[in-house]
PDB file of C-alpha atoms and ligand atoms in Angstrom:
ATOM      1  CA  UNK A   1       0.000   0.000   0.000  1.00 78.00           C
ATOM      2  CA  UNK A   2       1.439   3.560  -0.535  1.00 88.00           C
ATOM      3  CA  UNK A   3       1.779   5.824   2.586  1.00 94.00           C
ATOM      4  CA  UNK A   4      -0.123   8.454   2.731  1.00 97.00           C
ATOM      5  CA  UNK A   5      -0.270  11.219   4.137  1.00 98.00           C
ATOM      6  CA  UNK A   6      -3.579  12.127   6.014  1.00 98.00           C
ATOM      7  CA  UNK A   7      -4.619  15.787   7.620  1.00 98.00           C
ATOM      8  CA  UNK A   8      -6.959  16.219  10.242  1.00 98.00           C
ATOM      9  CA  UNK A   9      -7.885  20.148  11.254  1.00 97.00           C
ATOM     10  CA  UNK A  10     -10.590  21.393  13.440  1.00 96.00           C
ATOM     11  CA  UNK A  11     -10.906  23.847  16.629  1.00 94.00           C
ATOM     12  CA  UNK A  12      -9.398  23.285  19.492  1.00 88.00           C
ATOM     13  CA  UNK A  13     -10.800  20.272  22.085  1.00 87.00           C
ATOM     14  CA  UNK A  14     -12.409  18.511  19.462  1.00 92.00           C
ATOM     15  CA  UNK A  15     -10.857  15.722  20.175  1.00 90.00           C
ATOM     16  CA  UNK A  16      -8.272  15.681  17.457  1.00 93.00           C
ATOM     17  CA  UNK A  17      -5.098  14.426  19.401  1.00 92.00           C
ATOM     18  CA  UNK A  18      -6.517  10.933  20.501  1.00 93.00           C
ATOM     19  CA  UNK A  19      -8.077  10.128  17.225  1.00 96.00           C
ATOM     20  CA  UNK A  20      -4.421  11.463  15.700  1.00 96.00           C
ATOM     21  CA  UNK A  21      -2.325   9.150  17.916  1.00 95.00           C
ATOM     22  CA  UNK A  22      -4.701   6.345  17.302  1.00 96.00           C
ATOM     23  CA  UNK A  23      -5.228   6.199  13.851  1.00 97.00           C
ATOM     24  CA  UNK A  24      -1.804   6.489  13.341  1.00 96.00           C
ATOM     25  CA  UNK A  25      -0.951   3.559  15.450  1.00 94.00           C
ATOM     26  CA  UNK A  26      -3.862   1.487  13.933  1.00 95.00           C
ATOM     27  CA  UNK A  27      -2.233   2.333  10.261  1.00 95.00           C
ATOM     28  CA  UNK A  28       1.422   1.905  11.840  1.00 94.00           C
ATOM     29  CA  UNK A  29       1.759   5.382  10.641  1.00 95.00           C
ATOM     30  CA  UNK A  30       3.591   8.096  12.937  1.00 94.00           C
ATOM     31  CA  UNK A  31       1.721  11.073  14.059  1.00 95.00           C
ATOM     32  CA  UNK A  32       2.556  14.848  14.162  1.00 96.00           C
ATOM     33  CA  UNK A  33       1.335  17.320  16.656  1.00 96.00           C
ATOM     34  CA  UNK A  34       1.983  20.231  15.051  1.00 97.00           C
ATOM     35  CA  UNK A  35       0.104  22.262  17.792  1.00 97.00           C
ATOM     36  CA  UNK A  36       2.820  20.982  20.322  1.00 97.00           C
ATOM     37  CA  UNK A  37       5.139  22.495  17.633  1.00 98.00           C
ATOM     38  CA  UNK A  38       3.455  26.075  18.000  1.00 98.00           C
ATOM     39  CA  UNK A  39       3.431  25.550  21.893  1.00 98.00           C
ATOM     40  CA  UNK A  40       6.674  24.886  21.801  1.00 98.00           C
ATOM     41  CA  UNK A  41       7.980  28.081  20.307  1.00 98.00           C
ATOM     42  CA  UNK A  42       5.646  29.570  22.377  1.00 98.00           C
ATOM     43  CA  UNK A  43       7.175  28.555  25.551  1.00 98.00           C
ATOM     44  CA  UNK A  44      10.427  29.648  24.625  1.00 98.00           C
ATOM     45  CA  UNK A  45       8.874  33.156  24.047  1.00 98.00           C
ATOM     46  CA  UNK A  46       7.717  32.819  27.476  1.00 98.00           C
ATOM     47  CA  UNK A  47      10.772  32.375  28.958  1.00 97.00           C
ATOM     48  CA  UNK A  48      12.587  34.779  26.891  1.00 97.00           C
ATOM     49  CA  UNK A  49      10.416  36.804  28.467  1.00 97.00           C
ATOM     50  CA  UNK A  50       9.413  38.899  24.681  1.00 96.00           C
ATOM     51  CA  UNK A  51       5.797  40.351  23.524  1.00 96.00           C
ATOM     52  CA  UNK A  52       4.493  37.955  21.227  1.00 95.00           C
ATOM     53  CA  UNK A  53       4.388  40.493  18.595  1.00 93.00           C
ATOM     54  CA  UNK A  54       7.761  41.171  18.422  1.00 96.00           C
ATOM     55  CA  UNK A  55       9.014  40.375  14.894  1.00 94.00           C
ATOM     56  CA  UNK A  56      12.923  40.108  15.441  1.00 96.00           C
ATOM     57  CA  UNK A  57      12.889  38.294  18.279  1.00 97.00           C
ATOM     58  CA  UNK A  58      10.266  35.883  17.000  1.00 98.00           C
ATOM     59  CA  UNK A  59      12.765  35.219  14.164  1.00 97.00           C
ATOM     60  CA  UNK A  60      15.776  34.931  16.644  1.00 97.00           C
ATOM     61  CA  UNK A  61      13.853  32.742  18.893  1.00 97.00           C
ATOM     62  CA  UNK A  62      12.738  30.620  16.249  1.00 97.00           C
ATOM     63  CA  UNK A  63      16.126  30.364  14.338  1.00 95.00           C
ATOM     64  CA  UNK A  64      18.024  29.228  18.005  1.00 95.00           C
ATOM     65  CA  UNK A  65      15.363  26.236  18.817  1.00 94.00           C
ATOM     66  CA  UNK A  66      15.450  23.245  17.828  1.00 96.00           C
ATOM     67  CA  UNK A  67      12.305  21.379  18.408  1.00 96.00           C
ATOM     68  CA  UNK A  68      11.957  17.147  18.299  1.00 95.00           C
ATOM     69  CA  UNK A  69       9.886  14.338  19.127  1.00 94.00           C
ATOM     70  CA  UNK A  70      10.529  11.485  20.942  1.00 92.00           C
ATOM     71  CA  UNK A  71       8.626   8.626  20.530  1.00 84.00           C
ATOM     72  CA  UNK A  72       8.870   5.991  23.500  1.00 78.00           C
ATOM     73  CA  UNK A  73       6.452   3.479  24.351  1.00 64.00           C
ATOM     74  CA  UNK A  74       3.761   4.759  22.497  1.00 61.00           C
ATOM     75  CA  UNK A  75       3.988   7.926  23.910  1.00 69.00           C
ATOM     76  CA  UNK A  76       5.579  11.288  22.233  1.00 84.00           C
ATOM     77  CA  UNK A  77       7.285  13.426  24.095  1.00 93.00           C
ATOM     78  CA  UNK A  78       8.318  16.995  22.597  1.00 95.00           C
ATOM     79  CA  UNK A  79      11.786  18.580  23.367  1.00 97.00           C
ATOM     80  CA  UNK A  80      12.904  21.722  22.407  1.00 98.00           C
ATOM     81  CA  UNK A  81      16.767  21.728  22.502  1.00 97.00           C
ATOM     82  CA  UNK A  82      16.733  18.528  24.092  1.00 96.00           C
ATOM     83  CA  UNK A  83      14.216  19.332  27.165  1.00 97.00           C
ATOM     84  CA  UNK A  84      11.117  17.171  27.354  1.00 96.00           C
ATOM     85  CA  UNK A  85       8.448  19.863  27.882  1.00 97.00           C
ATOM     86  CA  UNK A  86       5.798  18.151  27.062  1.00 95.00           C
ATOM     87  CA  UNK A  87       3.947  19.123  30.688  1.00 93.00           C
ATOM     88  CA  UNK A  88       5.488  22.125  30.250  1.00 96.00           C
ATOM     89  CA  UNK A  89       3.117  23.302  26.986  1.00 97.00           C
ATOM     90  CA  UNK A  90      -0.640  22.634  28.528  1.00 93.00           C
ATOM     91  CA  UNK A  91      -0.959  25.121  30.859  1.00 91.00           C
ATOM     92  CA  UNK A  92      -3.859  27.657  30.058  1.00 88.00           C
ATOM     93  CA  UNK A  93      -1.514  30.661  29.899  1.00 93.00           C
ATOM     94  CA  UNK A  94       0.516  28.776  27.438  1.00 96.00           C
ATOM     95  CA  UNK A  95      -2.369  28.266  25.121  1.00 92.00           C
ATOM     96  CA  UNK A  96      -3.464  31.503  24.840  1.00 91.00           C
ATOM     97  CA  UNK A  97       0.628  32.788  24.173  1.00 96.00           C
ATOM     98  CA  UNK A  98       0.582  29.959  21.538  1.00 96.00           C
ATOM     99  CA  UNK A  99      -2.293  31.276  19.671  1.00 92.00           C
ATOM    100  CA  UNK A 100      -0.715  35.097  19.691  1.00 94.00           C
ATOM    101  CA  UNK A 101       2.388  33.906  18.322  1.00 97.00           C
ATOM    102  CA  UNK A 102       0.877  31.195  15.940  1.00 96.00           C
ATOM    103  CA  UNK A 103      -0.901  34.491  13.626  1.00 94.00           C
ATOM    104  CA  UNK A 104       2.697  35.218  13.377  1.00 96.00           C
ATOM    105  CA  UNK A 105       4.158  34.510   9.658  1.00 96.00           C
ATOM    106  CA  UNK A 106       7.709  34.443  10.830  1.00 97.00           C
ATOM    107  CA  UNK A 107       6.578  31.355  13.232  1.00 97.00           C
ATOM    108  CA  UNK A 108       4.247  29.754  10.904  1.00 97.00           C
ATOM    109  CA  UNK A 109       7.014  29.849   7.684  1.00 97.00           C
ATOM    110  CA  UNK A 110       9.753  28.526  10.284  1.00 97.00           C
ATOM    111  CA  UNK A 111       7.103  25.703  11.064  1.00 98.00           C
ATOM    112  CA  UNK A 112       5.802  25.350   8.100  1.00 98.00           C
ATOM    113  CA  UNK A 113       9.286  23.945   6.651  1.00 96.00           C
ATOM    114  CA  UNK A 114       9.684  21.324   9.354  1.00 96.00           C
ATOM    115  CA  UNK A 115       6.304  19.960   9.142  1.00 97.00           C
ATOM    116  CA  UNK A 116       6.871  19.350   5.603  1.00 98.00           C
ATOM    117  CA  UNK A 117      10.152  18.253   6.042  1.00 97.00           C
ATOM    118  CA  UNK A 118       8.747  15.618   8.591  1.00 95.00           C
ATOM    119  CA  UNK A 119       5.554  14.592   6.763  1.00 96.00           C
ATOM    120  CA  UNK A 120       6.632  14.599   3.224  1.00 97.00           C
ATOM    121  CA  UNK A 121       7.747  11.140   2.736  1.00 96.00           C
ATOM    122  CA  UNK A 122       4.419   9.826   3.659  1.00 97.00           C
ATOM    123  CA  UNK A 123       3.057   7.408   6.425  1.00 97.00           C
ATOM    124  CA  UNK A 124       1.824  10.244   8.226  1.00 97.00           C
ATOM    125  CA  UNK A 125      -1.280  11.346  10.111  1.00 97.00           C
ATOM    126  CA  UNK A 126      -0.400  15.721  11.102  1.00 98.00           C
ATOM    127  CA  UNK A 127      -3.472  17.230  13.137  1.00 97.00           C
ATOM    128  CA  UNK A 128      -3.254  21.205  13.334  1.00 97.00           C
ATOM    129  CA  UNK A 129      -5.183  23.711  12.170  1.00 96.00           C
ATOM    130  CA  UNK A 130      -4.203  24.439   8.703  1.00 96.00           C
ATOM    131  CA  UNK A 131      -2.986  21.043   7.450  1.00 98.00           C
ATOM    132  CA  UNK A 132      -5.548  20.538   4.724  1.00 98.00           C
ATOM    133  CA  UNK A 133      -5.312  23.929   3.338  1.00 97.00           C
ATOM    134  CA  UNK A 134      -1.552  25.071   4.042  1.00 97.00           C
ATOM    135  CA  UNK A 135       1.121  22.375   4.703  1.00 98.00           C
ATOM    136  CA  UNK A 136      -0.112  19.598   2.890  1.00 98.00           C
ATOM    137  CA  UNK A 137      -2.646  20.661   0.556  1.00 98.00           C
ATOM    138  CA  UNK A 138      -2.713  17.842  -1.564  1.00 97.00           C
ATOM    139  CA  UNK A 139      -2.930  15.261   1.125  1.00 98.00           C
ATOM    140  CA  UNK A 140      -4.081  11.678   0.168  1.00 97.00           C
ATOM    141  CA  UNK A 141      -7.183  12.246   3.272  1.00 98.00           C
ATOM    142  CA  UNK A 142      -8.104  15.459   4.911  1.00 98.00           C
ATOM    143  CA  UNK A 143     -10.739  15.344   8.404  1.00 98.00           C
ATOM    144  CA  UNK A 144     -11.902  18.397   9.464  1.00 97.00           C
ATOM    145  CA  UNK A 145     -12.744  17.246  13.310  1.00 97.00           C
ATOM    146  CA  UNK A 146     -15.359  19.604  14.911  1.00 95.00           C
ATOM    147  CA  UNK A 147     -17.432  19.330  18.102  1.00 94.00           C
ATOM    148  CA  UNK A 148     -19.791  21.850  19.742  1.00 93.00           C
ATOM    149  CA  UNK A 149     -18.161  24.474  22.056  1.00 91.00           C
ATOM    150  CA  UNK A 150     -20.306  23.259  25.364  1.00 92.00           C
ATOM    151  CA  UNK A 151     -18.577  19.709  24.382  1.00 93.00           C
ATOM    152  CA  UNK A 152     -14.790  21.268  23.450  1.00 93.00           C
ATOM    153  CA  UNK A 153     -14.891  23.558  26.793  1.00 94.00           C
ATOM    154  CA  UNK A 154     -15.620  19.998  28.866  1.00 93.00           C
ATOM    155  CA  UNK A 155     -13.154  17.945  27.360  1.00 91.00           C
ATOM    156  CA  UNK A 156     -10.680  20.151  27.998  1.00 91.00           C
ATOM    157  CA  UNK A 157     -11.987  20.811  31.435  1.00 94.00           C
ATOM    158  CA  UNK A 158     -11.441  17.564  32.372  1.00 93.00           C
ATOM    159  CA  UNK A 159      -8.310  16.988  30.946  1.00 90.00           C
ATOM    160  CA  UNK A 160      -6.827  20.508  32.730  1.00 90.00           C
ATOM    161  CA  UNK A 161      -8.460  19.510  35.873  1.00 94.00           C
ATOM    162  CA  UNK A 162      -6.944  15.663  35.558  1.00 93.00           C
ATOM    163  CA  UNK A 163      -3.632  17.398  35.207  1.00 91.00           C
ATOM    164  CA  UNK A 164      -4.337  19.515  38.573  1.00 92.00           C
ATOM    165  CA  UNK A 165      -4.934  22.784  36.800  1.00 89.00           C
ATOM    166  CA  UNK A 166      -7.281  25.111  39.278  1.00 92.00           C
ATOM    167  CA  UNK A 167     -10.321  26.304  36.109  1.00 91.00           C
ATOM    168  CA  UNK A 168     -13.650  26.318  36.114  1.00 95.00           C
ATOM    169  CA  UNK A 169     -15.510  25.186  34.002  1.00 95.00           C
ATOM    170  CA  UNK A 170     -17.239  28.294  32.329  1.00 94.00           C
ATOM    171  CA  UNK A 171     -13.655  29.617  32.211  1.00 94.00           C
ATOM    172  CA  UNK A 172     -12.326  26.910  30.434  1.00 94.00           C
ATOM    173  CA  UNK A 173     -15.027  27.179  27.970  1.00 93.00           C
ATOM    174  CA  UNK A 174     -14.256  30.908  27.330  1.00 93.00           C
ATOM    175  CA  UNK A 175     -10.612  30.028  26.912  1.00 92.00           C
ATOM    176  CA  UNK A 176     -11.769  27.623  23.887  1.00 92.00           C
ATOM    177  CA  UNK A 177     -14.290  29.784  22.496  1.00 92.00           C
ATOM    178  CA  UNK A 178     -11.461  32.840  22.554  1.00 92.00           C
ATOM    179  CA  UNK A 179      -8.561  30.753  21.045  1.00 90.00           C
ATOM    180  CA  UNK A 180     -10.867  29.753  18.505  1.00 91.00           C
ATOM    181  CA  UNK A 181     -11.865  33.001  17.665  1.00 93.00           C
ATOM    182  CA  UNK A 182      -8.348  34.366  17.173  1.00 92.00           C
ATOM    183  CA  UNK A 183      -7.352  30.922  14.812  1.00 92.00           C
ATOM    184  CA  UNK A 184     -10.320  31.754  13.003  1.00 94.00           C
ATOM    185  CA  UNK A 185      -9.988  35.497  12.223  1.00 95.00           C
ATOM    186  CA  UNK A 186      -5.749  35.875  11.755  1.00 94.00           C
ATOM    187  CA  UNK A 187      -4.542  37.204   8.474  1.00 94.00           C
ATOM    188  CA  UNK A 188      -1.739  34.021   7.830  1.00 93.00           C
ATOM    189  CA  UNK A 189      -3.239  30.411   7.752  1.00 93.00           C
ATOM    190  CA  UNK A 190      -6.294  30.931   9.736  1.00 94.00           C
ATOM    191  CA  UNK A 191      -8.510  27.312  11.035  1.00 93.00           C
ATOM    192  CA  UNK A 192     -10.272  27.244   7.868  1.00 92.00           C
ATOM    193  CA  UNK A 193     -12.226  23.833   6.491  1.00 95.00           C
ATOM    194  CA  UNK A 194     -10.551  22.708   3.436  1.00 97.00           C
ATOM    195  CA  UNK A 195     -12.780  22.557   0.787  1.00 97.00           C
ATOM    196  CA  UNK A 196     -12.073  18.727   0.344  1.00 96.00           C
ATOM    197  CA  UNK A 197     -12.061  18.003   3.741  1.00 97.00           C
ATOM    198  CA  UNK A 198     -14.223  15.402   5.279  1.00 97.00           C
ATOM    199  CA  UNK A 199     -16.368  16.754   8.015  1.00 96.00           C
ATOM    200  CA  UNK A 200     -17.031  14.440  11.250  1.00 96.00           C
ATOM    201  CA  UNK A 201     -18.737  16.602  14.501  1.00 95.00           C
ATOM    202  CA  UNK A 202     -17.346  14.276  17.730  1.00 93.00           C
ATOM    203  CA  UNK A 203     -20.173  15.859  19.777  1.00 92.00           C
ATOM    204  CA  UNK A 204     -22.238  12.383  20.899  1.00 87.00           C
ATOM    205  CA  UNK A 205     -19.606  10.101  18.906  1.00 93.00           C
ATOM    206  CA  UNK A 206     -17.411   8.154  21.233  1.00 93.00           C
ATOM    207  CA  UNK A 207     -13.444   7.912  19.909  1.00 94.00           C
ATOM    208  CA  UNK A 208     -14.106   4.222  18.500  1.00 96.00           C
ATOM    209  CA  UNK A 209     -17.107   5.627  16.474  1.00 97.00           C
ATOM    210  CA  UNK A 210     -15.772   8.810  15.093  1.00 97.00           C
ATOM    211  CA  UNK A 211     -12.063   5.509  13.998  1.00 98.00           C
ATOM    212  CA  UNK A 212     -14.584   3.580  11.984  1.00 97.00           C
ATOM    213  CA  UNK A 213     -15.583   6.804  10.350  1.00 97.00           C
ATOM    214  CA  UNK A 214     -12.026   7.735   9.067  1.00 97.00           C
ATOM    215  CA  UNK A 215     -11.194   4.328   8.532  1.00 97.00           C
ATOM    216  CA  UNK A 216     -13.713   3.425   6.116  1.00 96.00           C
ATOM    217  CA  UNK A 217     -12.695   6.516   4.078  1.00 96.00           C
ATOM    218  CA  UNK A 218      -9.280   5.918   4.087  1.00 96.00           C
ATOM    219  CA  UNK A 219     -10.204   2.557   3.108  1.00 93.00           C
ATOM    220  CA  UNK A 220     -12.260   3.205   0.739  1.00 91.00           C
ATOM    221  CA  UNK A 221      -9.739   5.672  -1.442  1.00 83.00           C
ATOM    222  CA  UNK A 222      -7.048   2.958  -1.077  1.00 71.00           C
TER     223      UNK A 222
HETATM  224  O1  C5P B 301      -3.952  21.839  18.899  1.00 80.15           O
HETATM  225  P1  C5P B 301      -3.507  22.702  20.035  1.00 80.15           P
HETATM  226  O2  C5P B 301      -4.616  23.144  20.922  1.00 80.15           O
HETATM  227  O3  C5P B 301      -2.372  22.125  20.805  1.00 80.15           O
HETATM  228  O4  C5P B 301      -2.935  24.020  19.321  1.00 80.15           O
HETATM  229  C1  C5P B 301      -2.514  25.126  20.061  1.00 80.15           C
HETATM  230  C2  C5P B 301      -2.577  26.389  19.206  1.00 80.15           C
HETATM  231  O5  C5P B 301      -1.592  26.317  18.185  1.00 80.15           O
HETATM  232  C3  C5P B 301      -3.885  26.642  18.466  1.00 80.15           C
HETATM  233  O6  C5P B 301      -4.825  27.352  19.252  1.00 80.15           O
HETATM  234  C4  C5P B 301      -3.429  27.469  17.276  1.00 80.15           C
HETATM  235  O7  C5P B 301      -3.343  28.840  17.608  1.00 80.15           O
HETATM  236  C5  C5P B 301      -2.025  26.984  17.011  1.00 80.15           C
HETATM  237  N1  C5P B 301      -1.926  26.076  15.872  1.00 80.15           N
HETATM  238  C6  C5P B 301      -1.874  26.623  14.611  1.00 80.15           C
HETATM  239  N2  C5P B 301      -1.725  25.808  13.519  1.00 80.15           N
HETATM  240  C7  C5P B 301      -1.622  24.486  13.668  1.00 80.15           C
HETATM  241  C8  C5P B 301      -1.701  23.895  14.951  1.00 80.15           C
HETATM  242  C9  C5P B 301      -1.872  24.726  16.048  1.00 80.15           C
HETATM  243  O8  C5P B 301      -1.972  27.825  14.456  1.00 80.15           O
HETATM  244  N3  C5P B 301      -1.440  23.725  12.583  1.00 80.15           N
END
């Protein structure tokens, strides 16, 4: 079989990671979080300690990180230069830096290069925001994973709250509903549906149901 390479966009919480890391494994393809990627650069802003609209030191930032994955036990850490700051990434604040400095072009072209260098050669499942229309627009399958905000918000409720972060869950909510807002509505790349996307809504699916969905169609074009 060739190795394709399949996109899967949508807002944030829509459940888009676990169905990423699982088809992959089911297909014994590797999978790309490319919104660790933007968190990542993020958090080096952070601790740099510049405004997330400061050009130069985007591109200075950008050019001195280095940014990996490690895949161990079925699990995929992210390093940048070496650290594993995976943990480090999912905090609320860090979300809302990462999408500030994601509607920057100078960290979506520095990106946009190493996603394509590590997805080009196929084998691939890449969940983002802008796979289907930007990276990898003429990807063999391309999702567009949505879910209603009320559904997003919780998800990511629990998951913050699992992890020990102290959010309610109307302010959790709000968090999604702004960060979609601002992906929606930048200039450069924005969350946008590809128009050959395939649209599944996750809200009342469970993560089995919304697999068989994307693995009949992949099945189906093979
Ligand atoms: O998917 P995740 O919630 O980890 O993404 C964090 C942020 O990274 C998004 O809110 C968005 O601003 C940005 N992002 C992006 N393009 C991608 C993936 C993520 O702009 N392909």
């Amino acid at each position: 079989h060739k190795r394709l390479i399949i996109a899967i966009d949508g807002p944030s919480g829509a459940g888009k990671s676990t169905i990423t890391k699982l088809l992959a494994d089911r297909l014994g393809y590797i999978h790309i979080d490319t919104g660790a990627m933007f968190r990542t650069v993020a958090l080096a802003v952070r601790r740099a300690g510049v405004s997330p609209d400061d050009q130069p030191a985007l591109a200075r930032i950008c050019h001195e990180c280095t940014i990996s994955f490690e895949r161990t036990n079925g699990c995929c850490q992210v390093l940048l230069n070496g650290e594993d700051v995976s943990r480090a990434i999912r905090t609320p604040e860090i979300s809302l830096l990462t999408s500030a400095i994601s509607a920057q072009k100078v960290v979506r072209d520095f990106l946009l290069e190493l996603q394509r260098q590590m997805g080009s050669a196929g084998g691939v499942v890449l969940e983002g925001r802008d796979i289907g229309t930007v990276v990898f627009p003429d990807a063999d399958v391309k999702f567009f994973l949505s879910a209603s905000a009320e559904e997003r918000g919780r998800r990511r409720y629990l998951e913050l709250r699992a992890r020990g972060e102290n959010i309610s869950l109307e302010e959790t909510i709000a968090a999604v509903v702004q960060r979609d807002k601002q992906d929606e509505e930048r200039e450069h790349a924005p969350l946008r549906r590809a128009a050959d996307a395939i649209d599944i809504d996750s809200s009342g699916l469970s993560i089995e149901e919304v697999l068989e969905r994307m693995t009949a169609v992949i099945e189906a074009g093979l």
